[in-house]
mmCIF file of C-alpha atoms and ligand atoms in Angstrom:
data_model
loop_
_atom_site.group_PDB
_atom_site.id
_atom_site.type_symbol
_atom_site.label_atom_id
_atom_site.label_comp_id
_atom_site.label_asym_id
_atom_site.label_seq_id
_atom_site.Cartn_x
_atom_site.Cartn_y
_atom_site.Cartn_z
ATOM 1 C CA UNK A 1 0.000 0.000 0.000
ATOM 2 C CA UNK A 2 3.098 2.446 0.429
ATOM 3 C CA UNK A 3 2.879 3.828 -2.814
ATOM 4 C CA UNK A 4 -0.888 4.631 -2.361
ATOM 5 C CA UNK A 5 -2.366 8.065 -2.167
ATOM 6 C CA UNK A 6 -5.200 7.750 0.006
ATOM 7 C CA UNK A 7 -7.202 9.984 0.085
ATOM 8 C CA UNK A 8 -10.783 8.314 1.162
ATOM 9 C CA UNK A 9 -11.035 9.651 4.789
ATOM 10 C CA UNK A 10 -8.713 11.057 7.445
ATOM 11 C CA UNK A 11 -10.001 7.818 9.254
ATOM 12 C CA UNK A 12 -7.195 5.974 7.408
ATOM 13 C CA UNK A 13 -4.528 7.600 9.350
ATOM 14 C CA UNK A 14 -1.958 5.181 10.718
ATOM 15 C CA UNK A 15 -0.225 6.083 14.476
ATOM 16 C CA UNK A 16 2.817 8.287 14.459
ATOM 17 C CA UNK A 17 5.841 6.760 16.608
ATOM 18 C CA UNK A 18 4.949 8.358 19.610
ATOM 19 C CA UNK A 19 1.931 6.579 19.641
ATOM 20 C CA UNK A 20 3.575 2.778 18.798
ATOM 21 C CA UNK A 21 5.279 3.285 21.599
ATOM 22 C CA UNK A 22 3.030 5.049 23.982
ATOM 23 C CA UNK A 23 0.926 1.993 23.305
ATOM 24 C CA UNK A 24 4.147 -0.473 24.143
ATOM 25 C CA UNK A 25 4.924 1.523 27.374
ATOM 26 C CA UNK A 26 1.429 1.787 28.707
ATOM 27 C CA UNK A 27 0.102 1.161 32.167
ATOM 28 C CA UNK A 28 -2.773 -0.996 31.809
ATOM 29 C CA UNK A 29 -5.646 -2.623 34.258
ATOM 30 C CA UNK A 30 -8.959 -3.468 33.818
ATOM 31 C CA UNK A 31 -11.240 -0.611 32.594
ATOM 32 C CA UNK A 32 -14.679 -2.294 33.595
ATOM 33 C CA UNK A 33 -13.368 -1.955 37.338
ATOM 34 C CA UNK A 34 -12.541 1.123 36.547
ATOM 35 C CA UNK A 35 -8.621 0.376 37.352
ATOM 36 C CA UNK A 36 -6.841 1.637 33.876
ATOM 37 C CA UNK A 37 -4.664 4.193 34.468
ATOM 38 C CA UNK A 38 -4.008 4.885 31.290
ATOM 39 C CA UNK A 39 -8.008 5.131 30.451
ATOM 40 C CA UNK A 40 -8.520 7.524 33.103
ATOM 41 C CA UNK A 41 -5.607 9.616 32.352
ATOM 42 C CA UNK A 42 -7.412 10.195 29.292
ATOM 43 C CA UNK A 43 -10.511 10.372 30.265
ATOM 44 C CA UNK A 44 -9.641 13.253 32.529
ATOM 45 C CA UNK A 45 -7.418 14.963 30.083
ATOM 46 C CA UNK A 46 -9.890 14.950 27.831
ATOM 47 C CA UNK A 47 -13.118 16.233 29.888
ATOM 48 C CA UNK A 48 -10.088 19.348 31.052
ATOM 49 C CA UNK A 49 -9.533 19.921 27.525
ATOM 50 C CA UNK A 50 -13.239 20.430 26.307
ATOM 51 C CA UNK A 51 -14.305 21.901 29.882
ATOM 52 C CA UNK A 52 -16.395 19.579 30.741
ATOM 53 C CA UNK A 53 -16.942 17.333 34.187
ATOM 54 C CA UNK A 54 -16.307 14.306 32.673
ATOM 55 C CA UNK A 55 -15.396 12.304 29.892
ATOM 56 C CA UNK A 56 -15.660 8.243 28.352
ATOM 57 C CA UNK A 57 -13.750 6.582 26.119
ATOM 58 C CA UNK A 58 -15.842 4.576 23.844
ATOM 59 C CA UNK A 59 -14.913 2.490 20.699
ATOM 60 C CA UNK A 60 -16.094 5.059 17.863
ATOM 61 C CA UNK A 61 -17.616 8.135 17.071
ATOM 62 C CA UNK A 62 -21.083 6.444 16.270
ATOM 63 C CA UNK A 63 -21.059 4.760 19.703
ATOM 64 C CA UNK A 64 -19.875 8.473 21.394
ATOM 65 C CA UNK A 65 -22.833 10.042 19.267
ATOM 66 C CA UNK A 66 -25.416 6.906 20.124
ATOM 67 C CA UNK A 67 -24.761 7.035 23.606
ATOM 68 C CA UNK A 68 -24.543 10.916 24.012
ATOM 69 C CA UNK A 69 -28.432 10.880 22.382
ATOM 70 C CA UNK A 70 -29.745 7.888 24.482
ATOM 71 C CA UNK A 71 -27.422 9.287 27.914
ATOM 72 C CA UNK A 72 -30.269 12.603 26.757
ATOM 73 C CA UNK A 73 -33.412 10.965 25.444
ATOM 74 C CA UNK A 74 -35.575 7.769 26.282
ATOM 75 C CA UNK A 75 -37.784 6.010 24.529
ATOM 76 C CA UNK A 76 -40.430 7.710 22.626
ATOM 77 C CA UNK A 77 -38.692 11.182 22.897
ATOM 78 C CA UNK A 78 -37.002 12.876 19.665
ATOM 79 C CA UNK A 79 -34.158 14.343 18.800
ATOM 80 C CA UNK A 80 -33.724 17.283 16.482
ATOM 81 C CA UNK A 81 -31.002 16.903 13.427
ATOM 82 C CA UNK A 82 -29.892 18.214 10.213
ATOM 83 C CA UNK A 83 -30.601 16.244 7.330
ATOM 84 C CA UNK A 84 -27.227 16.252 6.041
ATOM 85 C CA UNK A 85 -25.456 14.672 9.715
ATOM 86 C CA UNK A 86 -23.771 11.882 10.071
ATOM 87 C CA UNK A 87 -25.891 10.781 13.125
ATOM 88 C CA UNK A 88 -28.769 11.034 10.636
ATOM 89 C CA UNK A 89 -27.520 9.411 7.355
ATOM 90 C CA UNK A 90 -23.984 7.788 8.471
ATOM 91 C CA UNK A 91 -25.027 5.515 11.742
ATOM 92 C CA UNK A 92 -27.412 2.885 10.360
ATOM 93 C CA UNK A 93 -30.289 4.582 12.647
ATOM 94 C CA UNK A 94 -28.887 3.605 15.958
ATOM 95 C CA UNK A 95 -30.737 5.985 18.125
ATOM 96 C CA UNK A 96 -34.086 4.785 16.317
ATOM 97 C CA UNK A 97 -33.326 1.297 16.408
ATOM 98 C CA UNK A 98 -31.916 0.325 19.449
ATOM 99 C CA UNK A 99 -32.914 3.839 21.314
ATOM 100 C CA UNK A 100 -36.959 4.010 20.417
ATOM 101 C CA UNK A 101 -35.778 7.786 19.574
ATOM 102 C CA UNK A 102 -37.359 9.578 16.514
ATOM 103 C CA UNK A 103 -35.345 11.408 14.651
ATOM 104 C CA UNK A 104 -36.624 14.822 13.881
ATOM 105 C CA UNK A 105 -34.777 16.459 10.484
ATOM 106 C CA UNK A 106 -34.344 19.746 9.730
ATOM 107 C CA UNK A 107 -32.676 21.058 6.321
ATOM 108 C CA UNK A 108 -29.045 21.452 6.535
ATOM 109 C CA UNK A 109 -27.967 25.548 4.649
ATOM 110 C CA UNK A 110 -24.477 24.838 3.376
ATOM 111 C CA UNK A 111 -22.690 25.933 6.289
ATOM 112 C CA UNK A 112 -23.355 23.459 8.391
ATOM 113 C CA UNK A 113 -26.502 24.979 10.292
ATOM 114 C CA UNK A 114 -29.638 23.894 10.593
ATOM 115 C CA UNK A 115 -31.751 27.520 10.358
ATOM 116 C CA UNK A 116 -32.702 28.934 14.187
ATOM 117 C CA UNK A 117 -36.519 29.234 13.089
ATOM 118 C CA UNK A 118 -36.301 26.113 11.802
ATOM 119 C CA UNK A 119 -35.023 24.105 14.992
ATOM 120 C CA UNK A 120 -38.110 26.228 17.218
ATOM 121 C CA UNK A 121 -40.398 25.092 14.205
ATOM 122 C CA UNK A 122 -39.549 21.433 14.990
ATOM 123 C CA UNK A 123 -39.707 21.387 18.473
ATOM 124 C CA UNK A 124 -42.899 20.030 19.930
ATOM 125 C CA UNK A 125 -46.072 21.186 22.365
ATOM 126 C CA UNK A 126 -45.235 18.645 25.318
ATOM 127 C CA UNK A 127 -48.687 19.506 26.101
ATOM 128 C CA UNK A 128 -49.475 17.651 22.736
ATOM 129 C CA UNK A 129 -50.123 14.107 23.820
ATOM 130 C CA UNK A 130 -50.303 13.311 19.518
ATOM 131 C CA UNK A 131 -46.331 14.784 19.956
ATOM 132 C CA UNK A 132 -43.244 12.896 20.900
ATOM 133 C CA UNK A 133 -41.188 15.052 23.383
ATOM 134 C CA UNK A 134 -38.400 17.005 21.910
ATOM 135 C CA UNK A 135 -35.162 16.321 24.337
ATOM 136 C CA UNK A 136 -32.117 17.476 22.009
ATOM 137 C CA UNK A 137 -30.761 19.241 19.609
ATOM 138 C CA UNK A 138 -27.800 17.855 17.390
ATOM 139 C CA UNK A 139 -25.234 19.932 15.948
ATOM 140 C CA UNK A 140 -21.694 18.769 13.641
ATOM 141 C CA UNK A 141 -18.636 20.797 13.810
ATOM 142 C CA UNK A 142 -17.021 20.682 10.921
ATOM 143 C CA UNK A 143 -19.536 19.462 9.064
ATOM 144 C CA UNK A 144 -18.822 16.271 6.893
ATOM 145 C CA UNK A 145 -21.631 16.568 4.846
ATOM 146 C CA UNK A 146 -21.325 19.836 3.832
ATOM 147 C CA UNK A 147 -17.826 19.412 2.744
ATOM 148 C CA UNK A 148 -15.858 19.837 6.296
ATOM 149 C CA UNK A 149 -17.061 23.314 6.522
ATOM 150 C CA UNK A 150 -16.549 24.788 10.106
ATOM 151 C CA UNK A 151 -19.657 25.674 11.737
ATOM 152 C CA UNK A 152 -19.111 29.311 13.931
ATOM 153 C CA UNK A 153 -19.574 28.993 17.648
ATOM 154 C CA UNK A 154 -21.629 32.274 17.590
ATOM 155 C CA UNK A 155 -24.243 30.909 15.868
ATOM 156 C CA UNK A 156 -23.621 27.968 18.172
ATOM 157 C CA UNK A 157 -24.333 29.870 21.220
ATOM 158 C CA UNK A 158 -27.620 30.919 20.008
ATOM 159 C CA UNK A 159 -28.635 27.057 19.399
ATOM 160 C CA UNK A 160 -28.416 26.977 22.936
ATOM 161 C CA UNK A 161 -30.203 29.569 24.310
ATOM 162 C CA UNK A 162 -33.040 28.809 22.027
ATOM 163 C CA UNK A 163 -32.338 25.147 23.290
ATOM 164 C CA UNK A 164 -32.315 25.739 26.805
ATOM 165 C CA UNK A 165 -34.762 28.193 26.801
ATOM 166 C CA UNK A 166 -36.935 25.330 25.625
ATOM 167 C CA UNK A 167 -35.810 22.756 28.039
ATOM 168 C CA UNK A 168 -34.129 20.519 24.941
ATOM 169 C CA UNK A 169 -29.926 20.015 25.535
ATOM 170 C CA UNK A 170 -27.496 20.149 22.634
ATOM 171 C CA UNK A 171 -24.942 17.716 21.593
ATOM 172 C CA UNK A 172 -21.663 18.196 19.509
ATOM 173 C CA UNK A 173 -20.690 15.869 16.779
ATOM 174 C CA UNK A 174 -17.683 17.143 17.160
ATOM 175 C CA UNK A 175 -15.416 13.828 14.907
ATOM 176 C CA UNK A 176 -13.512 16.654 13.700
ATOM 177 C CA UNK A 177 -14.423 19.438 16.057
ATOM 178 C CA UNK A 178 -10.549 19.892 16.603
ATOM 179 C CA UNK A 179 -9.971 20.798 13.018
ATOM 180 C CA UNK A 180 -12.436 23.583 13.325
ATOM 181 C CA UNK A 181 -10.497 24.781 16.326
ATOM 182 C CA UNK A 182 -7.574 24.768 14.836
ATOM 183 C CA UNK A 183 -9.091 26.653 11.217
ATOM 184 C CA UNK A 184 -10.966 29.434 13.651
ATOM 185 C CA UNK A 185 -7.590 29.615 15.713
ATOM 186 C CA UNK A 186 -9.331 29.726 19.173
ATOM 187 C CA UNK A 187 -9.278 26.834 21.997
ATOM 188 C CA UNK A 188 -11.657 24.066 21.565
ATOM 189 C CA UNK A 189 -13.262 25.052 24.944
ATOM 190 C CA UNK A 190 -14.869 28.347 22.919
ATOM 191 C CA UNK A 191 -16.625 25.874 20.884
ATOM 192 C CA UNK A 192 -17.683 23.271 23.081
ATOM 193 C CA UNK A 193 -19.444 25.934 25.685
ATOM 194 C CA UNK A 194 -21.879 25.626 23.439
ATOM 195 C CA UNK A 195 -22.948 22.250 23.686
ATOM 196 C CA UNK A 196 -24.196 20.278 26.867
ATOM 197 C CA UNK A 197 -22.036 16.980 25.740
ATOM 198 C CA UNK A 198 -19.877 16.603 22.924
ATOM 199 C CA UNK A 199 -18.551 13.290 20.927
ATOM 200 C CA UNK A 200 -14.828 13.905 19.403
ATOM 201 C CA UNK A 201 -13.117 11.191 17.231
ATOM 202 C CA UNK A 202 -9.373 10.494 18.282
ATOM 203 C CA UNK A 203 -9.074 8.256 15.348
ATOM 204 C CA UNK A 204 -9.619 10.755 11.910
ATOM 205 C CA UNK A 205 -6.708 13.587 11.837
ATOM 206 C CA UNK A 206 -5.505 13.297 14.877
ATOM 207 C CA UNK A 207 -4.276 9.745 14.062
ATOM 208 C CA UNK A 208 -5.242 7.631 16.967
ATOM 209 C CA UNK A 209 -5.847 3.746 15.657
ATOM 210 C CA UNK A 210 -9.223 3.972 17.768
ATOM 211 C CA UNK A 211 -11.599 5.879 19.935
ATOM 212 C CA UNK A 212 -13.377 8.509 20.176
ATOM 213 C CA UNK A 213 -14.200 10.649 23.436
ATOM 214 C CA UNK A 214 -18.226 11.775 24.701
ATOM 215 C CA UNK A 215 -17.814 14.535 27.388
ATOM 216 C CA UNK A 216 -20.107 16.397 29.467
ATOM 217 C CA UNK A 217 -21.907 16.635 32.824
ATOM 218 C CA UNK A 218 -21.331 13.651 34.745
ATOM 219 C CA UNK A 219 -24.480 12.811 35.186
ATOM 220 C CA UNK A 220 -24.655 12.209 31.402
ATOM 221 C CA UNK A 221 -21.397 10.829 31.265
ATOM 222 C CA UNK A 222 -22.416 8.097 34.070
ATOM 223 C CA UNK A 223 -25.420 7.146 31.881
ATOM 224 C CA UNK A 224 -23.224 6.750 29.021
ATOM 225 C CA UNK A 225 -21.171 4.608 30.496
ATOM 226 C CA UNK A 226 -24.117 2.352 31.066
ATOM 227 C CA UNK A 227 -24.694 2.513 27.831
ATOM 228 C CA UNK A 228 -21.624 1.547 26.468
ATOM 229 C CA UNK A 229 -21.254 -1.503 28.543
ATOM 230 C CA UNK A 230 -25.222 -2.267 26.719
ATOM 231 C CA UNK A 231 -23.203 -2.435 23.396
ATOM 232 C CA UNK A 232 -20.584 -4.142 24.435
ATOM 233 C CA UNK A 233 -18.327 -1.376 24.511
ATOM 234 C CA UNK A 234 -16.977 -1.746 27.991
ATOM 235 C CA UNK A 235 -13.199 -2.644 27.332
ATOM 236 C CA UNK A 236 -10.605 -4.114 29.660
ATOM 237 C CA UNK A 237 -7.271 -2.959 29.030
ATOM 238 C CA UNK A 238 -8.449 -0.474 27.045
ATOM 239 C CA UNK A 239 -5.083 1.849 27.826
ATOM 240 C CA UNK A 240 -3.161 0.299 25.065
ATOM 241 C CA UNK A 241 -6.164 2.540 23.184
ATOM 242 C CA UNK A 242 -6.353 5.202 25.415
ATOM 243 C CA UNK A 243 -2.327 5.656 25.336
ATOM 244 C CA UNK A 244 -2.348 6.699 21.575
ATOM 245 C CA UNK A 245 -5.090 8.638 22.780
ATOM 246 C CA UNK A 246 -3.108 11.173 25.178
ATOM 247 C CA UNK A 247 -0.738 11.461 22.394
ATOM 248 C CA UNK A 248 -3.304 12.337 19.931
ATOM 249 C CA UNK A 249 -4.686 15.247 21.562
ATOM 250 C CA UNK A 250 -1.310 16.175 22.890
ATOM 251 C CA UNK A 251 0.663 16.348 20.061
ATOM 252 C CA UNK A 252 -1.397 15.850 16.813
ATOM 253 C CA UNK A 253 -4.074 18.779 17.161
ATOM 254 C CA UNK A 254 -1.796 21.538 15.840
ATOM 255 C CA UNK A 255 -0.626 19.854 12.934
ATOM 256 C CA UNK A 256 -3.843 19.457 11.621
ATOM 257 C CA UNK A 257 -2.712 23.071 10.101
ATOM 258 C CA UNK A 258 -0.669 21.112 7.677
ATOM 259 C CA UNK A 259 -3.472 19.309 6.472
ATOM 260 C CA UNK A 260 -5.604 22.436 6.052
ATOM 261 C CA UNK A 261 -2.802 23.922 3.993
ATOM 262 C CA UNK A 262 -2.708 21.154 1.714
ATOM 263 C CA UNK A 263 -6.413 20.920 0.891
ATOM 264 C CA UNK A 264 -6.563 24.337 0.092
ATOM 265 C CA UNK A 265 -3.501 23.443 -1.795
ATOM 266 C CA UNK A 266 -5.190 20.673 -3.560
ATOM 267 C CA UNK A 267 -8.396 22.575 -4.413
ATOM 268 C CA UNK A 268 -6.632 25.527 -5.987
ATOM 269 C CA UNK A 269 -5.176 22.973 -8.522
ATOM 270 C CA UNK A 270 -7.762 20.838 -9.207
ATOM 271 C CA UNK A 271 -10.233 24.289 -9.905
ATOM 272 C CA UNK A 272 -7.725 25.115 -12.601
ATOM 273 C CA UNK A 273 -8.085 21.763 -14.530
ATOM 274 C CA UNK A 274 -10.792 21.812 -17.056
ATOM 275 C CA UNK A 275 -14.294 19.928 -16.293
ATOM 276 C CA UNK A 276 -13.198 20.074 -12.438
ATOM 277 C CA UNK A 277 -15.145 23.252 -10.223
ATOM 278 C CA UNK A 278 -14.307 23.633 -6.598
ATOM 279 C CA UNK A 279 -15.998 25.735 -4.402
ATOM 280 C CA UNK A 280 -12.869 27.168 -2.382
ATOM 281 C CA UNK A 281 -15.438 29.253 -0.026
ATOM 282 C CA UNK A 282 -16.054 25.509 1.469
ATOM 283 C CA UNK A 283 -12.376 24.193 1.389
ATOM 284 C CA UNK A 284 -11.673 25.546 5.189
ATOM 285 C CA UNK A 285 -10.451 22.069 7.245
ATOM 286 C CA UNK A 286 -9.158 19.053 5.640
ATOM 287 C CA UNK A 287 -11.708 18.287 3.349
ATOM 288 C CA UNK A 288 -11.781 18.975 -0.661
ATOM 289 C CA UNK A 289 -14.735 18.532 -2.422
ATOM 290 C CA UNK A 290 -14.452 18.717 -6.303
ATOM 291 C CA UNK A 291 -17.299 19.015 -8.876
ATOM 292 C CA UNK A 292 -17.471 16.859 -12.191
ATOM 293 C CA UNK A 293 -18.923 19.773 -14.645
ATOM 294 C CA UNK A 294 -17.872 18.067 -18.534
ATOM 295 C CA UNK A 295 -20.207 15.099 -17.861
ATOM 296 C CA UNK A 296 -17.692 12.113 -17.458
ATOM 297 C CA UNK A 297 -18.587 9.628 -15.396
ATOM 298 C CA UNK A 298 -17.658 9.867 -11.897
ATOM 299 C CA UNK A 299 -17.887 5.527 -11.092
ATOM 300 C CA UNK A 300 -14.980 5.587 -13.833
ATOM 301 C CA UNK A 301 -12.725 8.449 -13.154
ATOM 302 C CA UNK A 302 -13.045 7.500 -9.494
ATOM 303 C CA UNK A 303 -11.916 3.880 -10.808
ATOM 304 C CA UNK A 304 -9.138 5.637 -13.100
ATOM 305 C CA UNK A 305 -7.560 6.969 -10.353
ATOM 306 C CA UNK A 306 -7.439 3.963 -8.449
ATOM 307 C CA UNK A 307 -5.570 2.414 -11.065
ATOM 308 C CA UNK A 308 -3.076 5.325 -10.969
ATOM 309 C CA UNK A 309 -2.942 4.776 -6.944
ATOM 310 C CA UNK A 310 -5.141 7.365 -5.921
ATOM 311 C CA UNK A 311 -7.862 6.476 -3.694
ATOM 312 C CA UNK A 312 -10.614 9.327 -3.405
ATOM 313 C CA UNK A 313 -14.416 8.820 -2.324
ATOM 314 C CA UNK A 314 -17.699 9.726 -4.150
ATOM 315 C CA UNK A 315 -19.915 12.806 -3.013
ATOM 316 C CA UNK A 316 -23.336 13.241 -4.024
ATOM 317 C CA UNK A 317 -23.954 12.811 -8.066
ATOM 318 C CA UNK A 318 -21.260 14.743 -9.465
ATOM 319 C CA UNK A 319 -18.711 15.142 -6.838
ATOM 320 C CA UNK A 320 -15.905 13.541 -5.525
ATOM 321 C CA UNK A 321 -14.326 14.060 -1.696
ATOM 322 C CA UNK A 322 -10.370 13.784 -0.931
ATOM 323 C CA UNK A 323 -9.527 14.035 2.387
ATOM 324 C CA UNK A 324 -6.076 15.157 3.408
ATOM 325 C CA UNK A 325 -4.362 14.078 6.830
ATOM 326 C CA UNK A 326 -0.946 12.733 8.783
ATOM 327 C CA UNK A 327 -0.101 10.428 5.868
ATOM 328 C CA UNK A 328 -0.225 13.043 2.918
ATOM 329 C CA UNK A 329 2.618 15.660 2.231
ATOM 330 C CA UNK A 330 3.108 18.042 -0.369
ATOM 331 C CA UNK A 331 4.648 15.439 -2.585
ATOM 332 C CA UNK A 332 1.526 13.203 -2.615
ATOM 333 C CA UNK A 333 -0.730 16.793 -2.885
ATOM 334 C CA UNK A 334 1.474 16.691 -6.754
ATOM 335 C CA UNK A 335 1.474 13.215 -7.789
ATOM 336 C CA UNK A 336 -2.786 13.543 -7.088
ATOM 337 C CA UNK A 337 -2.704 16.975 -9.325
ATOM 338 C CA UNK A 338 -0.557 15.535 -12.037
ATOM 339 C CA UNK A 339 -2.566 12.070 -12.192
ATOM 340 C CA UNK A 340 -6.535 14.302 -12.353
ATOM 341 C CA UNK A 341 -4.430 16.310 -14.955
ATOM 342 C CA UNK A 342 -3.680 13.504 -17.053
ATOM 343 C CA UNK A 343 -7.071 11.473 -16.732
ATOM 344 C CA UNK A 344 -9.310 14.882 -17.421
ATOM 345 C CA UNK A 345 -7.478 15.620 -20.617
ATOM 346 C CA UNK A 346 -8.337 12.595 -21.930
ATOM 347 C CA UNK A 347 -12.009 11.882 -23.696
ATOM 348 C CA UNK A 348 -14.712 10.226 -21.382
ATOM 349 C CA UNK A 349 -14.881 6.982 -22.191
ATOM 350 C CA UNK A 350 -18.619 5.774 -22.320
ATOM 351 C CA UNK A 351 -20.415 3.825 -19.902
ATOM 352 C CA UNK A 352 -21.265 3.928 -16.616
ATOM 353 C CA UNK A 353 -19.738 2.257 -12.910
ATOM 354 C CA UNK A 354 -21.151 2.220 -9.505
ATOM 355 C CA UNK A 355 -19.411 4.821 -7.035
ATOM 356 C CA UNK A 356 -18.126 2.870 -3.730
ATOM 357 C CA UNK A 357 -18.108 4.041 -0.397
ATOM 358 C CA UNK A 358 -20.509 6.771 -1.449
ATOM 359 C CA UNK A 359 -20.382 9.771 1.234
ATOM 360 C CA UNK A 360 -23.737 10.653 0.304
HETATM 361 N N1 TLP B 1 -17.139 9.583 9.128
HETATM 362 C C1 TLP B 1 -16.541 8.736 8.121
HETATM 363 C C2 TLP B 1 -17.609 7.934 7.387
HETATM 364 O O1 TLP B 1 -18.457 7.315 8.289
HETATM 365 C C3 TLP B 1 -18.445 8.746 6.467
HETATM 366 C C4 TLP B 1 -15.727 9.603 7.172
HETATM 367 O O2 TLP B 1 -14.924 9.001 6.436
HETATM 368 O O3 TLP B 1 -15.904 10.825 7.162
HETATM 369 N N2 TLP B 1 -19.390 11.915 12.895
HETATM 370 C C5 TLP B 1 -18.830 12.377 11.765
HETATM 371 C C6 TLP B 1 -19.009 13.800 11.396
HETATM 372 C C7 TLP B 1 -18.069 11.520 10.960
HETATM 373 O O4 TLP B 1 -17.549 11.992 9.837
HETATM 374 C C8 TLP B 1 -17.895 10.183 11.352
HETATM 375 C C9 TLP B 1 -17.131 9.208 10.484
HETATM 376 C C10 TLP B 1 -18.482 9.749 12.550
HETATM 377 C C11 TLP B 1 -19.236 10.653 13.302
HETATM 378 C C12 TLP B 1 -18.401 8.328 13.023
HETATM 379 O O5 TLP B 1 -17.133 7.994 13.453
HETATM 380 P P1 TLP B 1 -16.699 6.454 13.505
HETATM 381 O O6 TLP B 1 -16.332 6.070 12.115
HETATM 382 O O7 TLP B 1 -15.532 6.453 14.449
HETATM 383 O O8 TLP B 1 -17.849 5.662 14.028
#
């Protein structure tokens, strides 16, 4: 694989040496008794780091994100979302399915937000007894599904005044919510005020191999952790996870900079080959999303590249996402130019192929 340019998700980050061996030196004990050092180092880094009481370690960012909705709603109670969140479209209905909690959409605008009229249009009369009762609100910072945009913590704040003003909480699918940080250049804490619990992902830029953090109250936190064990997500000697974790917020937040750089790098490029549009007003964390406009087919140009070792993910109808992270340098942001260069002065060539791994 070491002469393949990857660039399907940040999720296919390999650890950095400080983590192999973090993971070889750890101090480890039995997480279920609540006896791994290395778990709870993390676990109370991490809750200092996003300001919050407390924090859990849990497998992924869809079990963070399932158990952060069920820690807030029971059964029969409904959760407000945009329609273009992961939670929504990305987590096989979780919440719904093993929760008993309806989803409630509301349209996505491009940045990220779902509209503030909107979200007090959707929640319910809990004097309604035809109504399920709103609980929470869902928010995604960046926002994969609109292209890794960064979502402003202003308009974040007012989510949860009109949430709490209606007795709903929020919660922060925050998988990337470090990358935002990093492209607004404040501390993560000035987003994640805004939010009653938030779910990060250890395991996308920052380069863990696994885990993702929920935070909040502890009272949340302790149901959560209740939770987890329900899926099966309690772990033993879950430190040898944990200890790539420490290093990932540590060490690996700031250089997510580098990875910003090179997407913007990428985009410019790729907007100045013919039959390729990218929207550079979107192209603000580590995620490029580039338009097909001369009507080739995106199944086979997506395959072409993969045959020229370039592995990039389909986006909507027309589009195609490349993500940039740890493993990509300015060498592979070339090759990747060089190779769409190439392929997009040459004719279509007819037909049609599916798109794998479809983001949306
Ligand atoms: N996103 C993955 C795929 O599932 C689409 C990716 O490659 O982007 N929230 C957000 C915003 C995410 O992007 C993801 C993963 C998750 C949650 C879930 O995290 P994991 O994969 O750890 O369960």
């Amino acid at each position: 694989m070491s002469n393949v340019i990857d660039l399907r998700s940040d999720t296919v980050t390999l650890p950095s040496p400080a983590m192999r061996q973090a993971i070889f030196d750890a101090a480890l004990g039995d997480d279920v008794y609540g006896d791994d050092p290395t778990v709870n180092a993390l676990e109370k880094l991490a809750a200092a780091k996003v300001g919050k009481e407390a924090a859990l370690l849990v497998t992924s960012g869809t079990m963070g994100n399932f158990c952060a909705v069920l820690a807030h709603c029971g059964r029969g109670d409904e959760v407000i979302v945009g329609d273009k969140c992961h939670i929504y479209n990305h987590e096989a209905g979780g919440a719904s399915v093993l929760g008993g909690v309806a989803y409630h959409t509301v349209v996505n605008t491009d940045t990220g937000e779902l509209p503030l009229a909107a979200i007090a249009g959707a929640i319910r009369d809990r004097e309604n007894l035809h109504a399920a009762m709103t609980r929470l609100v869902c928010l995604e910072n960046t926002h994969g599904g609109c292209g890794g945009v960064v979502v402003a913590p202003s308009y974040m704040a007012e989510v949860k005044k009109l949430a709490h003003a209606n007795d709903l909480k929020v919660h922060l699918d925050g998988a990337r919510v470090f990358n935002a940080s990093v492209a607004l250049g404040v501390d993560i804490k000035e987003i994640t005020q805004h939010v009653d619990s938030v779910q990060f992902c250890m395991s996308k830029g920052l380069s863990a191999p696994i885990g993702s953090i929920l935070a909040g109250d502890a009272d949340v936190i302790r149901k959560a952790r209740r939770l987890r064990k329900m899926l099966g997500g309690g772990m033993r000697q879950a430190g040898i996870i944990a200890a790539a974790g420490i290093v990932a917020i540590t060490e690996m937040v700031d250089r997510l900079a580098e990875d910003h750089v090179n997407a913007r790098i990428l985009a410019a490029g790729l907007n100045t080959i013919p039959g390729i549009t990218v929207d550079m007003h979107k192209v603000q964390t580590d995620m490029v999303i580039l338009t097909i406009t001369d009507g080739r087919d995106l199944g086979t140009l997506i395959n072409q590249l993969k045959a020229h070792g370039i592995l990039v993910g389909g986006f909507g109808a027309n589009s195609i996402r490349a993500v940039t992270h740890y493993g990509i340098d300015s060498n592979h942001i070339e090759a990747t130019l060089e190779t769409f260069r190439t392929l997009m002065s040459q004719p279509a060539s007819g037909g049609s192929q599916a798109v794998e791994g479809a983001y949306r």
